[in-house]
C-alpha cells in the first residue's frame, strides 16, 4: 500500500511539472491582468452671472420667469440641482463655486443697494441669504460687484459664509491684493480612512471694472491682467500644496474686449488655459454663454485644460467630474469632463425661497407702485431699427436734466444732444397705469447720467461706429428685422442720438453709413467744428463699448441714476404722452430710400 501510494504521488508531481514547463495551448486561460490602480473621483459644481436672481421670477412682468426656450432662473433652482448631486454623491467630495456678477441685475438686488441699502439697514443681502443656504465653497467677484461702491461690496462679503476671491484686484497704494486671491480646500475623497485632496481655487475678476466703475474704484483699486495674475499665483498655489488647481474667472473666452487696448483683455479665459501651466480646469463667466465643455491645450505642457461656462441668471449649472489616482504620495488626474444642467428640470429649493421670501415680497410691492399714466401703449420692440417714442422718452429726460443743470453756466449756449441704447426688446409702457417695474424694464442697468462736449466731427464718428451694429443689406435685398443686426454687437452697444437728424445707409460699408447729418429740424449740415453737449450714461462715457471720442472730462456728473430720473420725471408729470417728447429724427435707408 505504501509503495503504490508513493508512486501515485510521484505521477501527480510529474504531471504538474510538465504542465508548468509546457507551452500554453490555444484557448487556454491567459495570465491574470496586472492590478489596476485605485481611483477616486471629485465633482465641482459651478454657477456664474446669477445677477440678483433668487426666485424664478420676472420683476418687470410681475410673473414667473419665462422665455422662448422655457429657461428658468434663480439660485433657488440651482440649489435644488446642487442638493440632488450632493445626495447622489454622499460620502464623496463635491465643491460648489461661483464665477461672479452676483449682486446686480434684478430689482431685488437694486432695492437692497439703493432703496434700503444693506450698508445702512444692517439687513443681510438677499444674495448672501440665498448663497449661504446653498453653502458655496467660494465666489469670485464679477465686475458688477463694484457697481454700488466698495462699502456695499465689503458689507456683502462680510455677510457671506464662504470666501470671496479676486486675485487681480489690487490696492492702488500698496499693489497688494485687496481681496483674498485664492483658497486651498482640503477634501476627503470617500469614506473613513480615504486620502485627502487639496484643491486650489484662484479667483480672477474683470479688468474692465477700471473703466465701468471708475468712479467707485479710481485711486483705490487697480486691476492687473488676468493671464499674468494666473501665471503668478498658480505656481504659488502648487508650492503651497494644491494637488488640483481650478480657476474661477469672471471673463469670457473670446479673447476680445468691448473697450480699447489700454486695459488688459476682458475675455481671456482661453488665453489663460493656453499660456499658464499647472491649471486643471477653469469655471468662467461674464459672457453669458453656455459652454458645457471645452478643452484648451496648454502650449507649454500639452495638457488639456477643462473649461465650462454655465450661461446666466441661474439658467444652468456646470458640473465638472474628475477621476484621480494616487502614486507615491502624488495625485494624478486621469480623466475629466464637464456638462451643463438645465434648471428648468427641477423645482425651487424651499429653504432658499424661505430665506428670501420677505425681501422678495417687499421688492414686488415696490416695483408695482404706479408712477404715471401713459396716454398710449409704448413698446421697445422696434427700437433697434426704428425711431420710437419709448427710446425718445429716455433721451428727452436726459436732455432736460442736463440742460437745466448747465443753465447760466459756461456751456449753456451749446445745443444738448442725448444718447440712449435699446437695452430691452420687450419693454412696454401699457396704456394707463405705468409702474416702477415698467420703467425699470426699459432701463435695466444702474447707470448714472453724465455729459461731455463733442464736436460735429466727433458726433459723426460716434454715429458711424454705432452703425456697425447693422449688417450690410444691398438695395432690393429682403429685410428681416430679426437678422438686421450683427450678432457680434449686443443691443446695448448700439446708440441712438436725439438733437440732430441723421440717416443710416445700411447698404453702404461700415464707416460710410451716415449719409445725412443735419441740425435738428433743418437742412443745415452739422459742421465738423460745431460743439455740442452730449448727455450719456457713465458706462459709455467711461469707455464701455469702445466708442470713439466719448471718454472725456465730464461737464455734468451729479451721480444721478438714470432709471430713477425717468421714474421721477414720470411721477412729476403724472402723464406720459409721446406728444411731449417724441421727435422722429433718424431712420435706416438704402440709397436714400427708407428701409421701414
Coordinates of C-alpha atoms in Angstrom, one line a residue:
X1 CA 0.0 0.0 0.0
X2 CA 2.7 2.4 0.9
X3 CA 4.7 1.7 -2.3
X4 CA 1.6 2.1 -4.5
X5 CA 0.6 5.4 -2.8
X6 CA 4.1 6.9 -3.2
X7 CA 4.1 6.1 -7.0
X8 CA 0.8 7.9 -7.4
X9 CA 2.1 10.9 -5.7
X10 CA 5.2 10.9 -8.0
X11 CA 3.0 10.7 -11.0
X12 CA 1.0 13.7 -9.9
X13 CA 4.1 15.8 -9.3
X14 CA 5.5 14.8 -12.7
X15 CA 2.3 15.9 -14.5
X16 CA 2.3 19.2 -12.6
X17 CA 5.9 19.8 -13.5
X18 CA 5.2 19.0 -17.2
X19 CA 2.3 21.4 -17.2
X20 CA 4.4 24.1 -15.7
X21 CA 7.0 23.9 -18.4
X22 CA 4.8 23.1 -21.4
X23 CA 3.7 26.0 -23.8
X24 CA 0.2 27.3 -23.4
X25 CA -2.3 25.6 -25.7
X26 CA -4.6 27.6 -27.9
X27 CA -7.7 28.6 -26.0
X28 CA -6.0 28.2 -22.6
X29 CA -6.7 30.9 -19.9
X30 CA -4.4 33.9 -20.1
X31 CA -2.4 35.1 -17.2
X32 CA -4.2 37.4 -14.7
X33 CA -4.2 41.1 -15.6
X34 CA -2.0 43.4 -13.6
X35 CA -3.8 45.0 -10.7
X36 CA -5.4 48.3 -11.7
X37 CA -4.5 51.4 -9.6
X38 CA -7.3 52.5 -7.3
X39 CA -9.2 55.6 -8.5
X40 CA -11.1 58.3 -6.7
X41 CA -13.4 61.0 -8.0
X42 CA -14.2 64.7 -7.4
X43 CA -17.1 66.8 -8.6
X44 CA -17.0 70.6 -8.9
X45 CA -20.3 72.4 -9.5
X46 CA -20.2 75.9 -10.9
X47 CA -22.6 78.9 -11.3
X48 CA -22.0 82.3 -12.7
X49 CA -23.7 85.6 -13.6
X50 CA -26.7 84.9 -11.3
X51 CA -27.3 88.7 -11.3
X52 CA -29.6 89.0 -8.3
X53 CA -31.9 86.2 -9.3
X54 CA -33.1 84.1 -6.4
X55 CA -36.7 83.3 -7.2
X56 CA -37.8 82.1 -10.7
X57 CA -39.5 85.5 -11.1
X58 CA -39.6 88.3 -13.7
X59 CA -40.0 91.5 -11.7
X60 CA -40.5 93.5 -14.9
X61 CA -43.5 91.4 -15.8
X62 CA -44.7 90.6 -12.3
X63 CA -44.9 87.0 -13.3
X64 CA -42.9 83.7 -13.2
X65 CA -39.9 84.0 -15.5
X66 CA -40.3 82.5 -18.9
X67 CA -38.6 82.9 -22.3
X68 CA -38.8 81.4 -25.7
X69 CA -36.6 78.5 -24.7
X70 CA -38.5 77.8 -21.5
X71 CA -35.5 78.6 -19.3
X72 CA -35.9 79.1 -15.6
X73 CA -33.7 81.3 -13.4
X74 CA -32.6 81.8 -9.8
X75 CA -30.4 80.5 -7.0
X76 CA -33.4 78.5 -5.6
X77 CA -33.4 76.4 -8.7
X78 CA -29.6 76.0 -8.7
X79 CA -29.8 74.9 -5.0
X80 CA -32.2 72.0 -5.9
X81 CA -29.8 70.7 -8.5
X82 CA -26.8 71.1 -6.2
X83 CA -28.6 69.3 -3.3
X84 CA -29.5 66.4 -5.7
X85 CA -25.9 65.9 -6.8
X86 CA -24.7 66.2 -3.2
X87 CA -27.2 63.5 -2.1
X88 CA -26.2 61.3 -5.1
X89 CA -22.5 61.7 -4.2
X90 CA -23.0 61.3 -0.4
X91 CA -19.6 60.5 1.2
X92 CA -17.7 61.7 -1.9
X93 CA -16.1 65.1 -2.4
X94 CA -18.2 67.8 -4.0
X95 CA -17.3 71.5 -4.2
X96 CA -19.5 74.4 -5.3
X97 CA -18.0 77.6 -6.9
X98 CA -19.4 80.8 -8.5
X99 CA -17.6 82.9 -11.1
X100 CA -19.2 86.3 -10.3
X101 CA -21.7 89.0 -11.1
X102 CA -24.0 88.3 -8.2
X103 CA -25.4 91.4 -6.5
X104 CA -26.7 93.4 -9.5
X105 CA -29.2 92.7 -12.2
X106 CA -32.7 92.5 -10.8
X107 CA -35.0 94.9 -8.9
X108 CA -34.4 92.7 -5.9
X109 CA -30.7 93.3 -5.9
X110 CA -31.2 97.0 -6.7
X111 CA -33.7 97.5 -3.9
X112 CA -31.2 96.4 -1.2
X113 CA -28.4 98.5 -2.8
X114 CA -30.4 101.7 -3.4
X115 CA -33.8 101.8 -1.6
X116 CA -32.8 100.1 1.6
X117 CA -29.1 99.6 1.3
X118 CA -27.6 96.9 3.4
X119 CA -24.8 99.4 4.4
X120 CA -27.3 101.5 6.4
X121 CA -30.0 99.0 7.5
X122 CA -27.9 96.1 8.7
X123 CA -30.1 93.8 6.6
X124 CA -28.4 90.7 5.1
X125 CA -28.4 91.0 1.3
X126 CA -30.8 88.6 -0.4
X127 CA -27.9 87.0 -2.4
X128 CA -26.0 86.4 0.7
X129 CA -29.0 84.8 2.3
X130 CA -29.6 82.5 -0.7
X131 CA -26.0 81.6 -1.3
X132 CA -25.3 80.8 2.3
X133 CA -28.2 78.3 2.3
X134 CA -26.6 76.7 -0.7
X135 CA -23.2 76.5 1.1
X136 CA -20.8 77.6 -1.7
X137 CA -17.2 76.9 -1.2
X138 CA -16.0 80.2 -2.8
X139 CA -17.3 83.0 -5.1
X140 CA -15.3 85.2 -7.4
X141 CA -16.1 88.9 -7.7
X142 CA -17.5 89.9 -11.0
X143 CA -17.3 93.4 -12.5
X144 CA -20.9 94.2 -11.4
X145 CA -20.0 93.6 -7.7
X146 CA -18.4 97.0 -7.9
X147 CA -21.5 98.9 -9.2
X148 CA -22.7 100.1 -5.8
X149 CA -19.3 101.1 -4.3
X150 CA -16.7 99.5 -2.2
X151 CA -18.6 99.9 1.2
X152 CA -21.6 97.9 0.0
X153 CA -19.3 95.3 -1.6
X154 CA -17.4 95.0 1.7
X155 CA -20.6 94.6 3.7
X156 CA -21.9 91.9 1.3
X157 CA -18.6 90.0 1.6
X158 CA -18.8 90.1 5.4
X159 CA -22.3 88.5 5.2
X160 CA -21.1 85.5 3.2
X161 CA -20.3 82.3 4.9
X162 CA -17.5 81.5 2.4
X163 CA -14.6 83.3 0.8
X164 CA -14.9 86.0 -2.0
X165 CA -11.9 85.9 -4.4
X166 CA -10.3 88.4 -6.7
X167 CA -6.5 87.9 -7.1
X168 CA -6.0 90.7 -9.7
X169 CA -7.9 93.4 -7.8
X170 CA -5.0 95.3 -6.2
X171 CA -4.8 98.0 -3.6
X172 CA -3.8 101.1 -5.7
X173 CA -1.3 102.3 -3.0
X174 CA 0.4 99.1 -2.0
X175 CA 0.0 96.9 -5.1
X176 CA -1.1 94.0 -2.9
X177 CA -4.3 92.0 -3.4
X178 CA -7.3 94.0 -2.0
X179 CA -9.3 90.7 -1.7
X180 CA -8.4 87.1 -1.0
X181 CA -6.5 85.8 -4.1
X182 CA -7.2 82.1 -3.6
X183 CA -8.2 79.3 -1.2
X184 CA -7.0 75.7 -0.9
X185 CA -9.7 73.4 0.2
X186 CA -8.8 70.0 1.7
X187 CA -11.4 67.4 0.8
X188 CA -11.8 63.7 1.6
X189 CA -12.3 61.5 -1.5
X190 CA -14.5 58.9 0.1
X191 CA -15.4 57.4 3.4
X192 CA -13.4 56.7 6.6
X193 CA -9.7 56.5 6.0
X194 CA -9.9 57.8 2.5
X195 CA -7.0 60.0 1.3
X196 CA -7.3 63.8 1.2
X197 CA -7.0 66.0 -1.8
X198 CA -6.0 69.7 -1.7
X199 CA -8.0 71.7 -4.3
X200 CA -6.7 75.2 -5.0
X201 CA -9.3 77.8 -6.3
X202 CA -8.0 81.0 -7.8
X203 CA -10.4 83.9 -8.3
X204 CA -9.9 86.4 -11.2
X205 CA -12.2 89.4 -11.7
X206 CA -12.6 91.5 -14.8
X207 CA -10.1 94.4 -15.5
X208 CA -13.0 96.3 -17.2
X209 CA -14.0 97.4 -13.7
X210 CA -11.4 100.2 -14.0
X211 CA -13.5 101.6 -16.8
X212 CA -17.1 100.7 -16.0
X213 CA -16.9 101.7 -12.3
X214 CA -14.1 104.2 -12.5
X215 CA -16.0 106.5 -10.1
X216 CA -16.0 103.8 -7.4
X217 CA -12.5 102.4 -7.8
X218 CA -10.2 105.1 -9.1
X219 CA -7.3 105.8 -6.7
X220 CA -8.4 102.8 -4.6
X221 CA -8.0 99.7 -6.8
X222 CA -6.1 98.8 -9.9
X223 CA -6.8 95.6 -11.9
X224 CA -4.0 93.5 -13.2
X225 CA -4.0 91.4 -16.3
X226 CA -5.8 88.1 -15.7
X227 CA -3.3 86.0 -17.6
X228 CA -0.3 87.5 -15.7
X229 CA -2.1 87.1 -12.4
X230 CA -2.8 83.5 -13.0
X231 CA 0.9 83.0 -14.0
X232 CA 1.9 84.5 -10.7
X233 CA -0.5 82.6 -8.4
X234 CA -0.8 79.1 -9.9
X235 CA 2.8 78.1 -9.1
X236 CA 2.4 79.6 -5.7
X237 CA -0.7 77.5 -5.0
X238 CA 1.2 74.4 -6.2
X239 CA 4.1 75.2 -3.9
X240 CA 1.6 75.6 -1.0
X241 CA 0.3 72.1 -1.6
X242 CA -2.5 72.3 -4.1
X243 CA -2.9 68.9 -5.8
X244 CA -5.5 70.2 -8.2
X245 CA -5.8 73.8 -9.4
X246 CA -9.1 75.3 -10.6
X247 CA -9.6 78.9 -11.7
X248 CA -12.9 80.7 -11.2
X249 CA -12.6 83.6 -13.7
X250 CA -15.1 86.4 -14.5
X251 CA -14.0 86.8 -18.1
X252 CA -15.2 85.1 -21.3
X253 CA -13.1 83.0 -23.7
X254 CA -13.4 85.1 -26.9
X255 CA -10.1 86.8 -26.4
X256 CA -11.7 90.2 -27.3
X257 CA -12.7 93.3 -25.3
X258 CA -15.5 95.8 -25.5
X259 CA -13.1 98.5 -24.6
X260 CA -9.8 99.7 -26.1
X261 CA -6.4 98.1 -25.8
X262 CA -5.2 100.3 -23.0
X263 CA -6.6 97.9 -20.4
X264 CA -5.9 94.1 -20.1
X265 CA -8.1 91.7 -22.0
X266 CA -11.7 91.4 -21.0
X267 CA -12.3 87.8 -22.1
X268 CA -9.0 85.9 -21.7
X269 CA -10.1 82.5 -20.3
X270 CA -8.8 80.5 -23.3
X271 CA -5.5 82.5 -23.2
X272 CA -5.1 81.7 -19.5
X273 CA -5.6 78.0 -20.3
X274 CA -3.1 78.2 -23.2
X275 CA -0.4 80.2 -21.5
X276 CA -0.3 79.3 -17.8
X277 CA 0.9 75.8 -16.9
X278 CA -0.5 73.9 -14.0
X279 CA -4.2 74.5 -14.4
X280 CA -6.6 71.6 -14.4
X281 CA -9.9 73.4 -15.1
X282 CA -11.5 76.9 -15.4
X283 CA -15.0 77.8 -14.5
X284 CA -15.7 81.1 -16.3
X285 CA -18.5 83.6 -16.7
X286 CA -19.1 87.2 -17.9
X287 CA -20.1 86.5 -21.5
X288 CA -23.5 84.9 -20.5
X289 CA -22.8 82.0 -22.9
X290 CA -23.5 78.3 -22.3
X291 CA -20.3 76.4 -22.8
X292 CA -20.9 72.8 -21.4
X293 CA -17.4 71.5 -22.1
X294 CA -14.4 72.9 -23.9
X295 CA -10.8 71.7 -23.7
X296 CA -7.9 74.1 -24.3
X297 CA -4.4 72.7 -24.8
X298 CA -1.7 74.3 -22.8
X299 CA 1.1 75.4 -25.1
X300 CA 3.9 74.6 -22.6
X301 CA 2.8 71.3 -21.2
X302 CA 0.5 69.9 -23.8
X303 CA -2.0 69.2 -21.0
X304 CA -5.7 69.8 -21.8
X305 CA -7.4 72.3 -19.6
X306 CA -11.1 71.7 -19.0
X307 CA -13.3 74.9 -19.2
X308 CA -17.0 75.5 -18.8
X309 CA -19.4 78.4 -18.6
X310 CA -23.0 78.0 -17.1
X311 CA -24.9 80.6 -19.1
X312 CA -26.6 83.3 -17.0
X313 CA -29.1 84.1 -14.2
X314 CA -29.1 80.6 -12.8
X315 CA -30.4 79.0 -16.0
X316 CA -27.6 76.4 -16.0
X317 CA -25.3 74.6 -13.5
X318 CA -21.9 73.5 -14.6
X319 CA -20.8 70.0 -13.5
X320 CA -17.2 69.1 -13.7
X321 CA -16.1 65.5 -12.9
X322 CA -12.5 64.4 -12.2
X323 CA -11.1 60.9 -11.9
X324 CA -7.8 60.7 -9.9
X325 CA -5.2 58.1 -9.0
X326 CA -2.5 58.3 -6.3
X327 CA 1.1 57.1 -6.9
X328 CA 3.9 57.5 -4.4
X329 CA 2.0 60.2 -2.5
X330 CA 1.2 62.3 -5.6
X331 CA -2.2 62.8 -7.2
X332 CA -2.8 62.5 -10.9
X333 CA -5.9 63.4 -12.9
X334 CA -6.6 60.5 -15.3
X335 CA -9.9 61.8 -16.7
X336 CA -12.0 64.9 -16.6
X337 CA -15.2 66.1 -18.2
X338 CA -17.9 68.7 -17.9
X339 CA -21.5 69.4 -18.8
X340 CA -24.2 71.9 -18.0
X341 CA -27.6 71.0 -16.3
X342 CA -30.8 72.9 -17.1
X343 CA -32.5 74.3 -14.0
X344 CA -35.9 74.1 -15.7
X345 CA -35.9 70.4 -14.8
X346 CA -36.3 71.0 -11.1
X347 CA -38.5 72.8 -8.6
X348 CA -37.2 75.7 -6.4
X349 CA -35.5 74.8 -3.2
X350 CA -37.9 75.7 -0.3
X351 CA -35.1 76.6 2.1
X352 CA -33.8 79.3 -0.3
X353 CA -37.3 80.6 -1.0
X354 CA -38.0 80.9 2.7
X355 CA -34.7 82.7 3.4
X356 CA -35.5 85.5 0.9
X357 CA -39.4 85.4 0.9
X358 CA -39.8 88.7 2.9
X359 CA -37.3 90.6 0.7
X360 CA -38.8 89.2 -2.5
X361 CA -42.3 90.3 -1.3
X362 CA -41.1 93.8 -0.4
X363 CA -39.5 94.2 -3.9
X364 CA -42.6 93.0 -5.7
X365 CA -44.7 95.6 -3.8
X366 CA -42.2 98.3 -4.6
X367 CA -42.0 97.7 -8.3
X368 CA -45.7 97.6 -8.7
X369 CA -46.2 101.1 -7.5
X370 CA -47.9 103.3 -10.1
X371 CA -45.8 106.3 -11.2
X372 CA -47.9 107.8 -14.1
X373 CA -50.5 107.2 -16.7
X374 CA -49.5 106.6 -20.3
X375 CA -51.8 108.1 -23.0
X376 CA -51.0 105.2 -25.4
X377 CA -49.1 101.9 -25.3
X378 CA -45.3 102.5 -25.9
X379 CA -43.2 99.5 -26.9
X380 CA -39.4 99.0 -27.3
X381 CA -39.9 96.0 -29.7
X382 CA -38.8 98.0 -32.8
X383 CA -36.4 100.5 -31.1
X384 CA -33.3 98.9 -32.6
X385 CA -34.2 99.7 -36.2
X386 CA -36.9 102.4 -35.9
X387 CA -37.2 105.7 -34.1
X388 CA -39.6 105.0 -31.3
X389 CA -41.3 107.2 -28.7
X390 CA -40.2 105.0 -25.8
X391 CA -36.5 105.5 -26.5
X392 CA -37.1 109.2 -27.1
X393 CA -38.6 109.2 -23.6
X394 CA -35.1 108.4 -22.2
X395 CA -33.4 110.9 -24.4
X396 CA -35.9 113.6 -23.5
X397 CA -35.4 113.2 -19.8
X398 CA -31.6 113.1 -20.1
X399 CA -31.6 116.2 -22.2
X400 CA -33.9 118.1 -19.9
X401 CA -31.9 117.2 -16.8
X402 CA -28.5 118.2 -18.3
X403 CA -30.0 121.4 -19.9
X404 CA -31.4 122.6 -16.5
X405 CA -28.1 121.7 -14.7
X406 CA -26.0 123.7 -17.2
X407 CA -28.3 126.7 -17.4
X408 CA -26.5 130.0 -16.8
X409 CA -23.0 128.4 -17.0
X410 CA -20.2 128.1 -19.5
X411 CA -21.9 125.5 -21.6
X412 CA -25.5 127.0 -21.5
X413 CA -25.3 128.2 -25.1
X414 CA -24.5 124.8 -26.7
X415 CA -27.2 122.5 -28.1
X416 CA -27.7 119.5 -25.9
X417 CA -27.8 116.1 -27.6
X418 CA -28.6 112.8 -25.8
X419 CA -27.6 109.2 -26.3
X420 CA -29.7 106.1 -25.4
X421 CA -29.4 102.4 -26.3
X422 CA -32.2 99.9 -26.8
X423 CA -31.4 97.8 -23.7
X424 CA -34.6 95.8 -23.9
X425 CA -36.6 94.3 -26.8
X426 CA -39.6 93.5 -24.5
X427 CA -40.1 96.7 -22.6
X428 CA -43.6 98.2 -22.7
X429 CA -45.4 101.1 -21.1
X430 CA -49.0 100.0 -21.2
X431 CA -51.8 102.4 -21.9
X432 CA -53.0 103.5 -18.5
X433 CA -51.0 102.7 -15.3
X434 CA -47.3 102.8 -15.7
X435 CA -45.5 101.2 -12.8
X436 CA -41.9 101.3 -11.5
X437 CA -41.3 97.8 -13.0
X438 CA -42.3 99.1 -16.4
X439 CA -39.7 101.9 -16.2
X440 CA -37.1 99.5 -14.8
X441 CA -37.8 97.1 -17.6
X442 CA -37.0 99.8 -20.1
X443 CA -33.8 100.9 -18.3
X444 CA -32.4 97.7 -16.8
X445 CA -29.0 99.0 -15.8
X446 CA -27.9 101.1 -12.8
X447 CA -26.2 103.7 -14.9
X448 CA -25.8 107.3 -13.9
X449 CA -26.1 110.4 -16.1
X450 CA -23.1 112.3 -17.3
X451 CA -22.4 114.8 -20.1
X452 CA -19.4 115.8 -22.2
X453 CA -18.7 118.2 -25.1
X454 CA -18.3 116.7 -28.6
X455 CA -17.5 118.4 -31.9
X456 CA -19.6 117.8 -35.0
X457 CA -16.9 115.6 -36.4
X458 CA -16.8 113.5 -33.2
X459 CA -20.6 113.1 -33.3
X460 CA -20.4 111.8 -36.8
X461 CA -17.6 109.4 -35.9
X462 CA -19.6 108.2 -33.0
X463 CA -22.6 107.6 -35.2
X464 CA -20.5 105.7 -37.7
X465 CA -19.2 103.5 -35.0
X466 CA -22.6 102.8 -33.7
X467 CA -24.0 102.0 -37.2
X468 CA -21.7 98.9 -37.4
X469 CA -24.5 97.3 -35.4
X470 CA -26.3 96.6 -38.7
X471 CA -25.4 94.0 -41.3
X472 CA -24.9 95.2 -44.8
X473 CA -28.0 94.8 -46.9
X474 CA -27.9 96.0 -50.6
X475 CA -30.8 97.9 -52.0
X476 CA -33.5 95.4 -53.0
X477 CA -32.3 92.6 -50.7
X478 CA -35.0 91.3 -48.4
X479 CA -35.0 92.8 -44.9
X480 CA -35.8 90.8 -41.8
X481 CA -35.9 92.8 -38.5
X482 CA -34.8 89.7 -36.6
X483 CA -31.5 89.4 -38.5
X484 CA -30.8 93.1 -39.4
X485 CA -28.2 93.4 -36.7
X486 CA -24.7 91.9 -36.4
X487 CA -24.9 89.2 -33.8
X488 CA -21.4 90.1 -32.6
X489 CA -22.7 93.5 -31.5
X490 CA -25.0 93.4 -28.5
X491 CA -28.1 95.7 -28.4
X492 CA -26.6 97.7 -25.5
X493 CA -23.7 98.7 -27.8
X494 CA -25.9 100.4 -30.3
X495 CA -26.7 104.0 -29.6
X496 CA -29.5 106.3 -30.8
X497 CA -29.0 110.1 -30.7
X498 CA -31.5 112.9 -30.2
X499 CA -30.9 116.5 -31.0
X500 CA -29.6 116.0 -34.6
X501 CA -31.3 114.5 -37.6
X502 CA -29.5 111.7 -39.5
X503 CA -29.8 108.7 -41.9
X504 CA -28.0 105.4 -41.6
X505 CA -27.5 103.8 -45.0
X506 CA -27.2 100.0 -44.4
X507 CA -26.3 99.3 -48.0
X508 CA -23.0 101.1 -47.5
X509 CA -19.9 99.6 -45.8
X510 CA -19.2 100.2 -42.1
X511 CA -17.7 103.6 -41.6
X512 CA -19.5 105.2 -44.5
X513 CA -23.1 104.9 -43.4
X514 CA -24.1 108.3 -42.0
X515 CA -25.2 109.9 -45.3
X516 CA -27.2 112.7 -43.7
X517 CA -26.4 114.6 -40.5
X518 CA -28.1 117.9 -40.0
X519 CA -29.1 120.2 -37.2
X520 CA -32.4 119.3 -35.7
X521 CA -35.3 120.3 -37.8
X522 CA -33.2 121.9 -40.5
X523 CA -31.4 121.0 -43.7
X524 CA -28.2 122.6 -42.3
X525 CA -25.3 120.0 -42.2
X526 CA -23.6 119.6 -38.9
X527 CA -20.2 121.4 -39.2
X528 CA -17.1 119.4 -38.2
X529 CA -16.1 122.1 -35.7
X530 CA -19.6 122.6 -34.2
X531 CA -19.8 122.0 -30.5
X532 CA -22.5 120.1 -28.6
X533 CA -23.1 119.0 -25.0
X534 CA -23.9 115.3 -25.1
X535 CA -25.9 113.5 -22.3
X536 CA -24.6 110.0 -21.9
X537 CA -24.5 107.2 -19.3
X538 CA -21.4 106.6 -17.2
X539 CA -20.8 103.2 -18.7
X540 CA -20.4 104.6 -22.2
X541 CA -18.6 107.8 -21.1
X542 CA -16.0 105.7 -19.3
X543 CA -15.2 103.6 -22.3
X544 CA -17.8 100.8 -22.3
X545 CA -18.2 99.7 -25.9
X546 CA -15.1 101.4 -27.0
X547 CA -17.0 104.2 -28.8
X548 CA -14.7 107.0 -30.2
X549 CA -14.4 110.4 -28.7
X550 CA -16.6 110.0 -25.7
X551 CA -14.0 109.3 -23.0
X552 CA -13.6 112.9 -21.9
X553 CA -13.8 115.1 -18.8
X554 CA -17.5 115.5 -17.8
X555 CA -19.2 118.8 -17.9
X556 CA -22.0 117.3 -15.9
X557 CA -21.9 114.4 -13.3
X558 CA -24.3 114.7 -10.4
X559 CA -24.2 110.9 -9.8
X560 CA -27.9 110.6 -10.5
X561 CA -29.2 107.2 -11.6
X562 CA -30.9 107.4 -15.0
X563 CA -33.6 104.9 -14.1
X564 CA -34.6 107.0 -11.1
X565 CA -34.6 110.2 -13.2
X566 CA -37.1 108.5 -15.5
X567 CA -39.2 107.5 -12.6
X568 CA -39.0 111.0 -11.0
X569 CA -40.0 112.7 -14.3
X570 CA -43.0 110.4 -14.8
X571 CA -44.2 110.9 -11.2
X572 CA -43.8 114.7 -11.5
X573 CA -45.7 114.9 -14.8
X574 CA -48.3 112.3 -13.9
X575 CA -48.8 111.6 -17.6
X576 CA -46.5 110.0 -20.2
X577 CA -47.6 111.4 -23.6
X578 CA -45.5 111.0 -26.7
X579 CA -46.6 114.4 -27.9
X580 CA -44.4 115.8 -25.1
X581 CA -41.2 114.2 -26.2
X582 CA -41.3 112.1 -29.4
X583 CA -39.3 113.8 -32.2
X584 CA -38.6 111.4 -35.2
X585 CA -35.0 112.3 -36.1
X586 CA -33.3 109.3 -37.6
X587 CA -34.0 106.4 -40.0
X588 CA -32.4 103.5 -41.8
X589 CA -32.1 103.9 -45.6
X590 CA -30.7 102.2 -48.6
X591 CA -29.6 104.6 -51.4
X592 CA -31.7 107.3 -49.7
X593 CA -34.9 105.2 -49.6
X594 CA -36.3 104.4 -46.1
X595 CA -36.0 100.7 -45.1
X596 CA -39.1 100.8 -43.0

